[in-house]
């Protein structure tokens, strides 16, 4: 920090600034120089413009109006309005009389503008401080470029340009407004009593279910008191939107989702907006999106989903949760060897090796493969075990027939698996951290299509050889492992999922501590 300086010193700084044909230094400029001296970056900005204010004087009224307009909408974005305090800004402008007051207000406005710009474009939180598994690289804008562009262009257009431009963000904003309208209209009504409800059911529980589905937008208004086909159809639509088996019956899991309070869904939307700000950057023309909360993966081409599949992600234990990050897929490996991670080797397989088991694995020393029958495994512990394990290609290989590689320090990748039963579960959190793909061969064909005339034949020819082979992608593909428990489809369907790793709980807590309120609170 630069220490505070006197008005005289500020005038001397002004006089020394490299500006040709300097006008007479005004008291306001001196006051701005003194106030800006408390912050190196802000002082540099004002020095570059001879300490001429941007919030007062020529063109300032439009800038103030644009900024205050943005702040009035800050709550709609799930931002901490207390950080900017539009009401105080307005009263401070009305009350400022002296040059010192106006100079201090000028610089404070710039501070608040930069804080708002950072919050709305890159997020309020540092995700790594919230959860060490959220290792996304948050895009940051250059503050000097921001404030300069704001002063030189259309202020209203510029503040809107700070907002994430992704359709996913815009759709979440609309859903937030829709939920606020529902809240003002009285919410979703009473919860539905427990017990499975299906076609033909009658009674108060069915009436409560009907009323709640109407308020949630899944059923047209009616006075029907029985569980009819229209209600079954509404239940199926709800189940699809919430990742449940669409059987048209209101069983335990479905009723639990139906009874989630509106405020909890609002919380998911607010968390989702923050997560979208962490990804406020242009994504690749072709990319793979893996939604860990949904346990689903997509290939997106030019903004449209061209392939999707269910996946299995890491189990909910500290050492197995799949992290959130972005990287680049460069190749796939067909008929892969499985290089067993050290933690799995010593914690899971060493006890089996002592018993003479795990015969499907090959044992290696630093010098190459060794004869396992010549090793007394009982001599070793997890700490001093000197060998590594590999599983050769084959039908029992843990990685299946193909793995998709985006080399990263977390040793995470996508792969096939011989264990197919888990893909039928509603919640699929069972792996050691990597992502098991439900339709791995189809994904391989899809990714090879741009570079192979016969992608299926090319892949299957290599697969039939039984030998491990790396196949490079001529055009590397972005991979984004995200954790979206709330999103809205292009057709306007709001989707909600659970919080399998408890990350949303931590993000929400941090947002609230930062001053975020769940509702804009407008009447």
PDB file of N, CA, C and O in Angstrom, residues 65-125:
ATOM      1  N   UNK A  65     -25.160   5.895 -13.922  1.00  0.00           N
ATOM      2  CA  UNK A  65     -26.463   5.262 -14.175  1.00  0.00           C
ATOM      3  C   UNK A  65     -26.286   3.801 -14.578  1.00  0.00           C
ATOM      4  O   UNK A  65     -27.036   2.922 -14.121  1.00  0.00           O
ATOM      5  N   UNK A  66     -25.287   3.537 -15.421  1.00  0.00           N
ATOM      6  CA  UNK A  66     -25.053   2.161 -15.873  1.00  0.00           C
ATOM      7  C   UNK A  66     -24.620   1.273 -14.713  1.00  0.00           C
ATOM      8  O   UNK A  66     -25.098   0.133 -14.563  1.00  0.00           O
ATOM      9  N   UNK A  67     -23.722   1.795 -13.875  1.00  0.00           N
ATOM     10  CA  UNK A  67     -23.236   0.998 -12.758  1.00  0.00           C
ATOM     11  C   UNK A  67     -24.347   0.755 -11.732  1.00  0.00           C
ATOM     12  O   UNK A  67     -24.532  -0.368 -11.248  1.00  0.00           O
ATOM     13  N   UNK A  68     -25.092   1.787 -11.420  1.00  0.00           N
ATOM     14  CA  UNK A  68     -26.172   1.618 -10.451  1.00  0.00           C
ATOM     15  C   UNK A  68     -27.260   0.696 -10.996  1.00  0.00           C
ATOM     16  O   UNK A  68     -27.865  -0.077 -10.252  1.00  0.00           O
ATOM     17  N   UNK A  69     -27.512   0.767 -12.281  1.00  0.00           N
ATOM     18  CA  UNK A  69     -28.456  -0.161 -12.914  1.00  0.00           C
ATOM     19  C   UNK A  69     -27.970  -1.602 -12.740  1.00  0.00           C
ATOM     20  O   UNK A  69     -28.753  -2.504 -12.419  1.00  0.00           O
ATOM     21  N   UNK A  70     -26.664  -1.822 -12.942  1.00  0.00           N
ATOM     22  CA  UNK A  70     -26.107  -3.162 -12.761  1.00  0.00           C
ATOM     23  C   UNK A  70     -26.222  -3.616 -11.310  1.00  0.00           C
ATOM     24  O   UNK A  70     -26.560  -4.772 -11.028  1.00  0.00           O
ATOM     25  N   UNK A  71     -25.957  -2.704 -10.384  1.00  0.00           N
ATOM     26  CA  UNK A  71     -26.040  -3.064  -8.969  1.00  0.00           C
ATOM     27  C   UNK A  71     -27.467  -3.366  -8.551  1.00  0.00           C
ATOM     28  O   UNK A  71     -27.706  -4.231  -7.698  1.00  0.00           O
ATOM     29  N   UNK A  72     -28.421  -2.676  -9.140  1.00  0.00           N
ATOM     30  CA  UNK A  72     -29.822  -2.955  -8.823  1.00  0.00           C
ATOM     31  C   UNK A  72     -30.216  -4.372  -9.247  1.00  0.00           C
ATOM     32  O   UNK A  72     -31.151  -4.952  -8.693  1.00  0.00           O
ATOM     33  N   UNK A  73     -29.519  -4.908 -10.234  1.00  0.00           N
ATOM     34  CA  UNK A  73     -29.806  -6.270 -10.712  1.00  0.00           C
ATOM     35  C   UNK A  73     -28.853  -7.301 -10.121  1.00  0.00           C
ATOM     36  O   UNK A  73     -28.925  -8.487 -10.469  1.00  0.00           O
ATOM     37  N   UNK A  74     -27.967  -6.885  -9.221  1.00  0.00           N
ATOM     38  CA  UNK A  74     -26.946  -7.802  -8.686  1.00  0.00           C
ATOM     39  C   UNK A  74     -27.571  -8.987  -7.968  1.00  0.00           C
ATOM     40  O   UNK A  74     -27.088 -10.118  -8.070  1.00  0.00           O
ATOM     41  N   UNK A  75     -28.654  -8.749  -7.239  1.00  0.00           N
ATOM     42  CA  UNK A  75     -29.296  -9.851  -6.512  1.00  0.00           C
ATOM     43  C   UNK A  75     -29.848 -10.894  -7.463  1.00  0.00           C
ATOM     44  O   UNK A  75     -29.901 -12.087  -7.129  1.00  0.00           O
ATOM     45  N   UNK A  76     -30.278 -10.474  -8.653  1.00  0.00           N
ATOM     46  CA  UNK A  76     -30.777 -11.441  -9.631  1.00  0.00           C
ATOM     47  C   UNK A  76     -29.702 -12.443 -10.009  1.00  0.00           C
ATOM     48  O   UNK A  76     -29.999 -13.586 -10.359  1.00  0.00           O
ATOM     49  N   UNK A  77     -28.452 -12.020  -9.963  1.00  0.00           N
ATOM     50  CA  UNK A  77     -27.318 -12.890 -10.303  1.00  0.00           C
ATOM     51  C   UNK A  77     -26.826 -13.690  -9.103  1.00  0.00           C
ATOM     52  O   UNK A  77     -25.848 -14.433  -9.220  1.00  0.00           O
ATOM     53  N   UNK A  78     -27.464 -13.516  -7.962  1.00  0.00           N
ATOM     54  CA  UNK A  78     -26.991 -14.210  -6.772  1.00  0.00           C
ATOM     55  C   UNK A  78     -25.701 -13.624  -6.232  1.00  0.00           C
ATOM     56  O   UNK A  78     -24.857 -14.352  -5.704  1.00  0.00           O
ATOM     57  N   UNK A  79     -25.540 -12.308  -6.342  1.00  0.00           N
ATOM     58  CA  UNK A  79     -24.338 -11.625  -5.871  1.00  0.00           C
ATOM     59  C   UNK A  79     -24.583 -11.006  -4.493  1.00  0.00           C
ATOM     60  O   UNK A  79     -25.728 -10.718  -4.127  1.00  0.00           O
ATOM     61  N   UNK A  80     -23.525 -10.765  -3.736  1.00  0.00           N
ATOM     62  CA  UNK A  80     -23.664 -10.164  -2.403  1.00  0.00           C
ATOM     63  C   UNK A  80     -23.841  -8.656  -2.507  1.00  0.00           C
ATOM     64  O   UNK A  80     -22.876  -7.892  -2.527  1.00  0.00           O
ATOM     65  N   UNK A  81     -25.079  -8.201  -2.559  1.00  0.00           N
ATOM     66  CA  UNK A  81     -25.356  -6.786  -2.817  1.00  0.00           C
ATOM     67  C   UNK A  81     -24.741  -5.863  -1.775  1.00  0.00           C
ATOM     68  O   UNK A  81     -24.446  -4.700  -2.067  1.00  0.00           O
ATOM     69  N   UNK A  82     -24.543  -6.368  -0.565  1.00  0.00           N
ATOM     70  CA  UNK A  82     -23.939  -5.535   0.469  1.00  0.00           C
ATOM     71  C   UNK A  82     -22.520  -5.115   0.162  1.00  0.00           C
ATOM     72  O   UNK A  82     -22.026  -4.126   0.708  1.00  0.00           O
ATOM     73  N   UNK A  83     -21.857  -5.850  -0.712  1.00  0.00           N
ATOM     74  CA  UNK A  83     -20.492  -5.472  -1.089  1.00  0.00           C
ATOM     75  C   UNK A  83     -20.462  -4.165  -1.876  1.00  0.00           C
ATOM     76  O   UNK A  83     -19.466  -3.461  -1.882  1.00  0.00           O
ATOM     77  N   UNK A  84     -21.549  -3.878  -2.578  1.00  0.00           N
ATOM     78  CA  UNK A  84     -21.571  -2.715  -3.466  1.00  0.00           C
ATOM     79  C   UNK A  84     -22.483  -1.620  -2.905  1.00  0.00           C
ATOM     80  O   UNK A  84     -22.203  -0.446  -3.041  1.00  0.00           O
ATOM     81  N   UNK A  85     -23.596  -2.015  -2.300  1.00  0.00           N
ATOM     82  CA  UNK A  85     -24.485  -1.113  -1.561  1.00  0.00           C
ATOM     83  C   UNK A  85     -24.908   0.086  -2.406  1.00  0.00           C
ATOM     84  O   UNK A  85     -24.484   1.224  -2.177  1.00  0.00           O
ATOM     85  N   UNK A  86     -25.764  -0.169  -3.387  1.00  0.00           N
ATOM     86  CA  UNK A  86     -26.207   0.887  -4.293  1.00  0.00           C
ATOM     87  C   UNK A  86     -26.906   2.015  -3.549  1.00  0.00           C
ATOM     88  O   UNK A  86     -26.766   3.193  -3.900  1.00  0.00           O
ATOM     89  N   UNK A  87     -27.679   1.673  -2.509  1.00  0.00           N
ATOM     90  CA  UNK A  87     -28.401   2.712  -1.769  1.00  0.00           C
ATOM     91  C   UNK A  87     -27.428   3.692  -1.112  1.00  0.00           C
ATOM     92  O   UNK A  87     -27.632   4.917  -1.136  1.00  0.00           O
ATOM     93  N   UNK A  88     -26.362   3.183  -0.530  1.00  0.00           N
ATOM     94  CA  UNK A  88     -25.362   4.054   0.104  1.00  0.00           C
ATOM     95  C   UNK A  88     -24.656   4.917  -0.930  1.00  0.00           C
ATOM     96  O   UNK A  88     -24.369   6.106  -0.686  1.00  0.00           O
ATOM     97  N   UNK A  89     -24.377   4.353  -2.086  1.00  0.00           N
ATOM     98  CA  UNK A  89     -23.732   5.132  -3.148  1.00  0.00           C
ATOM     99  C   UNK A  89     -24.605   6.330  -3.515  1.00  0.00           C
ATOM    100  O   UNK A  89     -24.122   7.467  -3.633  1.00  0.00           O
ATOM    101  N   UNK A  90     -25.891   6.071  -3.685  1.00  0.00           N
ATOM    102  CA  UNK A  90     -26.803   7.171  -4.050  1.00  0.00           C
ATOM    103  C   UNK A  90     -26.827   8.245  -2.966  1.00  0.00           C
ATOM    104  O   UNK A  90     -26.770   9.447  -3.261  1.00  0.00           O
ATOM    105  N   UNK A  91     -26.928   7.822  -1.718  1.00  0.00           N
ATOM    106  CA  UNK A  91     -26.972   8.814  -0.638  1.00  0.00           C
ATOM    107  C   UNK A  91     -25.648   9.546  -0.493  1.00  0.00           C
ATOM    108  O   UNK A  91     -25.618  10.740  -0.194  1.00  0.00           O
ATOM    109  N   UNK A  92     -24.535   8.854  -0.731  1.00  0.00           N
ATOM    110  CA  UNK A  92     -23.227   9.499  -0.633  1.00  0.00           C
ATOM    111  C   UNK A  92     -23.062  10.578  -1.703  1.00  0.00           C
ATOM    112  O   UNK A  92     -22.485  11.640  -1.445  1.00  0.00           O
ATOM    113  N   UNK A  93     -23.572  10.314  -2.910  1.00  0.00           N
ATOM    114  CA  UNK A  93     -23.490  11.331  -3.954  1.00  0.00           C
ATOM    115  C   UNK A  93     -24.329  12.550  -3.584  1.00  0.00           C
ATOM    116  O   UNK A  93     -23.953  13.694  -3.847  1.00  0.00           O
ATOM    117  N   UNK A  94     -25.473  12.295  -2.976  1.00  0.00           N
ATOM    118  CA  UNK A  94     -26.329  13.409  -2.581  1.00  0.00           C
ATOM    119  C   UNK A  94     -25.714  14.221  -1.452  1.00  0.00           C
ATOM    120  O   UNK A  94     -25.915  15.446  -1.355  1.00  0.00           O
ATOM    121  N   UNK A  95     -24.909  13.550  -0.611  1.00  0.00           N
ATOM    122  CA  UNK A  95     -24.370  14.218   0.573  1.00  0.00           C
ATOM    123  C   UNK A  95     -22.993  14.837   0.357  1.00  0.00           C
ATOM    124  O   UNK A  95     -22.569  15.680   1.149  1.00  0.00           O
ATOM    125  N   UNK A  96     -22.295  14.408  -0.692  1.00  0.00           N
ATOM    126  CA  UNK A  96     -20.913  14.888  -0.897  1.00  0.00           C
ATOM    127  C   UNK A  96     -20.917  16.386  -1.202  1.00  0.00           C
ATOM    128  O   UNK A  96     -21.592  16.839  -2.129  1.00  0.00           O
ATOM    129  N   UNK A  97     -20.163  17.128  -0.419  1.00  0.00           N
ATOM    130  CA  UNK A  97     -20.101  18.581  -0.587  1.00  0.00           C
ATOM    131  C   UNK A  97     -18.677  19.055  -0.856  1.00  0.00           C
ATOM    132  O   UNK A  97     -18.434  19.831  -1.774  1.00  0.00           O
ATOM    133  N   UNK A  98     -17.744  18.608  -0.058  1.00  0.00           N
ATOM    134  CA  UNK A  98     -16.372  19.106  -0.178  1.00  0.00           C
ATOM    135  C   UNK A  98     -15.606  18.330  -1.243  1.00  0.00           C
ATOM    136  O   UNK A  98     -15.994  17.226  -1.644  1.00  0.00           O
ATOM    137  N   UNK A  99     -14.499  18.919  -1.674  1.00  0.00           N
ATOM    138  CA  UNK A  99     -13.642  18.236  -2.636  1.00  0.00           C
ATOM    139  C   UNK A  99     -13.097  16.929  -2.086  1.00  0.00           C
ATOM    140  O   UNK A  99     -12.997  15.933  -2.809  1.00  0.00           O
ATOM    141  N   UNK A 100     -12.771  16.920  -0.786  1.00  0.00           N
ATOM    142  CA  UNK A 100     -12.255  15.698  -0.173  1.00  0.00           C
ATOM    143  C   UNK A 100     -13.311  14.599  -0.196  1.00  0.00           C
ATOM    144  O   UNK A 100     -13.009  13.430  -0.491  1.00  0.00           O
ATOM    145  N   UNK A 101     -14.559  14.977   0.125  1.00  0.00           N
ATOM    146  CA  UNK A 101     -15.648  13.992   0.106  1.00  0.00           C
ATOM    147  C   UNK A 101     -15.835  13.426  -1.297  1.00  0.00           C
ATOM    148  O   UNK A 101     -15.987  12.208  -1.483  1.00  0.00           O
ATOM    149  N   UNK A 102     -15.817  14.300  -2.268  1.00  0.00           N
ATOM    150  CA  UNK A 102     -16.046  13.862  -3.651  1.00  0.00           C
ATOM    151  C   UNK A 102     -14.884  13.020  -4.169  1.00  0.00           C
ATOM    152  O   UNK A 102     -15.087  12.054  -4.909  1.00  0.00           O
ATOM    153  N   UNK A 103     -13.673  13.371  -3.803  1.00  0.00           N
ATOM    154  CA  UNK A 103     -12.515  12.579  -4.224  1.00  0.00           C
ATOM    155  C   UNK A 103     -12.539  11.192  -3.619  1.00  0.00           C
ATOM    156  O   UNK A 103     -12.269  10.182  -4.307  1.00  0.00           O
ATOM    157  N   UNK A 104     -12.877  11.128  -2.318  1.00  0.00           N
ATOM    158  CA  UNK A 104     -12.966   9.825  -1.669  1.00  0.00           C
ATOM    159  C   UNK A 104     -14.079   8.986  -2.291  1.00  0.00           C
ATOM    160  O   UNK A 104     -13.924   7.771  -2.507  1.00  0.00           O
ATOM    161  N   UNK A 105     -15.206   9.624  -2.611  1.00  0.00           N
ATOM    162  CA  UNK A 105     -16.324   8.910  -3.215  1.00  0.00           C
ATOM    163  C   UNK A 105     -15.964   8.426  -4.614  1.00  0.00           C
ATOM    164  O   UNK A 105     -16.326   7.305  -5.012  1.00  0.00           O
ATOM    165  N   UNK A 106     -15.255   9.243  -5.358  1.00  0.00           N
ATOM    166  CA  UNK A 106     -14.800   8.855  -6.696  1.00  0.00           C
ATOM    167  C   UNK A 106     -14.004   7.556  -6.650  1.00  0.00           C
ATOM    168  O   UNK A 106     -14.269   6.604  -7.408  1.00  0.00           O
ATOM    169  N   UNK A 107     -13.034   7.490  -5.776  1.00  0.00           N
ATOM    170  CA  UNK A 107     -12.164   6.311  -5.706  1.00  0.00           C
ATOM    171  C   UNK A 107     -12.928   5.106  -5.150  1.00  0.00           C
ATOM    172  O   UNK A 107     -12.746   3.977  -5.607  1.00  0.00           O
ATOM    173  N   UNK A 108     -13.792   5.341  -4.190  1.00  0.00           N
ATOM    174  CA  UNK A 108     -14.582   4.246  -3.629  1.00  0.00           C
ATOM    175  C   UNK A 108     -15.506   3.651  -4.690  1.00  0.00           C
ATOM    176  O   UNK A 108     -15.714   2.424  -4.742  1.00  0.00           O
ATOM    177  N   UNK A 109     -16.057   4.514  -5.561  1.00  0.00           N
ATOM    178  CA  UNK A 109     -16.882   4.006  -6.658  1.00  0.00           C
ATOM    179  C   UNK A 109     -16.072   3.080  -7.553  1.00  0.00           C
ATOM    180  O   UNK A 109     -16.547   2.023  -7.991  1.00  0.00           O
ATOM    181  N   UNK A 110     -14.837   3.451  -7.839  1.00  0.00           N
ATOM    182  CA  UNK A 110     -13.986   2.610  -8.690  1.00  0.00           C
ATOM    183  C   UNK A 110     -13.686   1.280  -8.011  1.00  0.00           C
ATOM    184  O   UNK A 110     -13.702   0.227  -8.650  1.00  0.00           O
ATOM    185  N   UNK A 111     -13.431   1.325  -6.710  1.00  0.00           N
ATOM    186  CA  UNK A 111     -13.188   0.083  -5.980  1.00  0.00           C
ATOM    187  C   UNK A 111     -14.402  -0.845  -6.075  1.00  0.00           C
ATOM    188  O   UNK A 111     -14.273  -2.043  -6.319  1.00  0.00           O
ATOM    189  N   UNK A 112     -15.576  -0.275  -5.862  1.00  0.00           N
ATOM    190  CA  UNK A 112     -16.781  -1.094  -5.893  1.00  0.00           C
ATOM    191  C   UNK A 112     -17.056  -1.611  -7.300  1.00  0.00           C
ATOM    192  O   UNK A 112     -17.535  -2.741  -7.478  1.00  0.00           O
ATOM    193  N   UNK A 113     -16.767  -0.803  -8.288  1.00  0.00           N
ATOM    194  CA  UNK A 113     -16.946  -1.248  -9.671  1.00  0.00           C
ATOM    195  C   UNK A 113     -16.041  -2.445  -9.963  1.00  0.00           C
ATOM    196  O   UNK A 113     -16.488  -3.444 -10.542  1.00  0.00           O
ATOM    197  N   UNK A 114     -14.781  -2.354  -9.575  1.00  0.00           N
ATOM    198  CA  UNK A 114     -13.854  -3.448  -9.838  1.00  0.00           C
ATOM    199  C   UNK A 114     -14.242  -4.700  -9.066  1.00  0.00           C
ATOM    200  O   UNK A 114     -14.105  -5.818  -9.560  1.00  0.00           O
ATOM    201  N   UNK A 115     -14.751  -4.514  -7.853  1.00  0.00           N
ATOM    202  CA  UNK A 115     -15.196  -5.660  -7.065  1.00  0.00           C
ATOM    203  C   UNK A 115     -16.397  -6.321  -7.741  1.00  0.00           C
ATOM    204  O   UNK A 115     -16.469  -7.540  -7.857  1.00  0.00           O
ATOM    205  N   UNK A 116     -17.343  -5.509  -8.205  1.00  0.00           N
ATOM    206  CA  UNK A 116     -18.505  -6.046  -8.902  1.00  0.00           C
ATOM    207  C   UNK A 116     -18.077  -6.760 -10.179  1.00  0.00           C
ATOM    208  O   UNK A 116     -18.550  -7.874 -10.473  1.00  0.00           O
ATOM    209  N   UNK A 117     -17.198  -6.129 -10.940  1.00  0.00           N
ATOM    210  CA  UNK A 117     -16.757  -6.730 -12.200  1.00  0.00           C
ATOM    211  C   UNK A 117     -16.116  -8.087 -11.961  1.00  0.00           C
ATOM    212  O   UNK A 117     -16.354  -9.046 -12.712  1.00  0.00           O
ATOM    213  N   UNK A 118     -15.297  -8.190 -10.923  1.00  0.00           N
ATOM    214  CA  UNK A 118     -14.670  -9.463 -10.588  1.00  0.00           C
ATOM    215  C   UNK A 118     -15.731 -10.492 -10.186  1.00  0.00           C
ATOM    216  O   UNK A 118     -15.730 -11.630 -10.660  1.00  0.00           O
ATOM    217  N   UNK A 119     -16.641 -10.100  -9.326  1.00  0.00           N
ATOM    218  CA  UNK A 119     -17.637 -11.032  -8.806  1.00  0.00           C
ATOM    219  C   UNK A 119     -18.538 -11.580  -9.901  1.00  0.00           C
ATOM    220  O   UNK A 119     -18.805 -12.783  -9.966  1.00  0.00           O
ATOM    221  N   UNK A 120     -19.045 -10.707 -10.772  1.00  0.00           N
ATOM    222  CA  UNK A 120     -20.032 -11.136 -11.749  1.00  0.00           C
ATOM    223  C   UNK A 120     -19.399 -11.862 -12.926  1.00  0.00           C
ATOM    224  O   UNK A 120     -20.056 -12.674 -13.587  1.00  0.00           O
ATOM    225  N   UNK A 121     -18.124 -11.612 -13.187  1.00  0.00           N
ATOM    226  CA  UNK A 121     -17.498 -12.253 -14.347  1.00  0.00           C
ATOM    227  C   UNK A 121     -16.683 -13.489 -13.983  1.00  0.00           C
ATOM    228  O   UNK A 121     -16.584 -14.423 -14.787  1.00  0.00           O
ATOM    229  N   UNK A 122     -16.116 -13.535 -12.777  1.00  0.00           N
ATOM    230  CA  UNK A 122     -15.245 -14.656 -12.409  1.00  0.00           C
ATOM    231  C   UNK A 122     -15.670 -15.374 -11.142  1.00  0.00           C
ATOM    232  O   UNK A 122     -15.059 -16.378 -10.772  1.00  0.00           O
ATOM    233  N   UNK A 123     -16.663 -14.859 -10.453  1.00  0.00           N
ATOM    234  CA  UNK A 123     -17.132 -15.534  -9.255  1.00  0.00           C
ATOM    235  C   UNK A 123     -16.764 -14.802  -7.985  1.00  0.00           C
ATOM    236  O   UNK A 123     -15.803 -14.040  -7.928  1.00  0.00           O
ATOM    237  N   UNK A 124     -17.554 -15.068  -6.966  1.00  0.00           N
ATOM    238  CA  UNK A 124     -17.373 -14.431  -5.676  1.00  0.00           C
ATOM    239  C   UNK A 124     -16.308 -15.145  -4.860  1.00  0.00           C
ATOM    240  O   UNK A 124     -15.550 -14.527  -4.113  1.00  0.00           O
ATOM    241  N   UNK A 125     -16.230 -16.459  -5.020  1.00  0.00           N
ATOM    242  CA  UNK A 125     -15.389 -17.301  -4.175  1.00  0.00           C
ATOM    243  C   UNK A 125     -14.145 -17.776  -4.903  1.00  0.00           C
ATOM    244  O   UNK A 125     -14.109 -17.832  -6.141  1.00  0.00           O
TER     245      UNK A 125
END
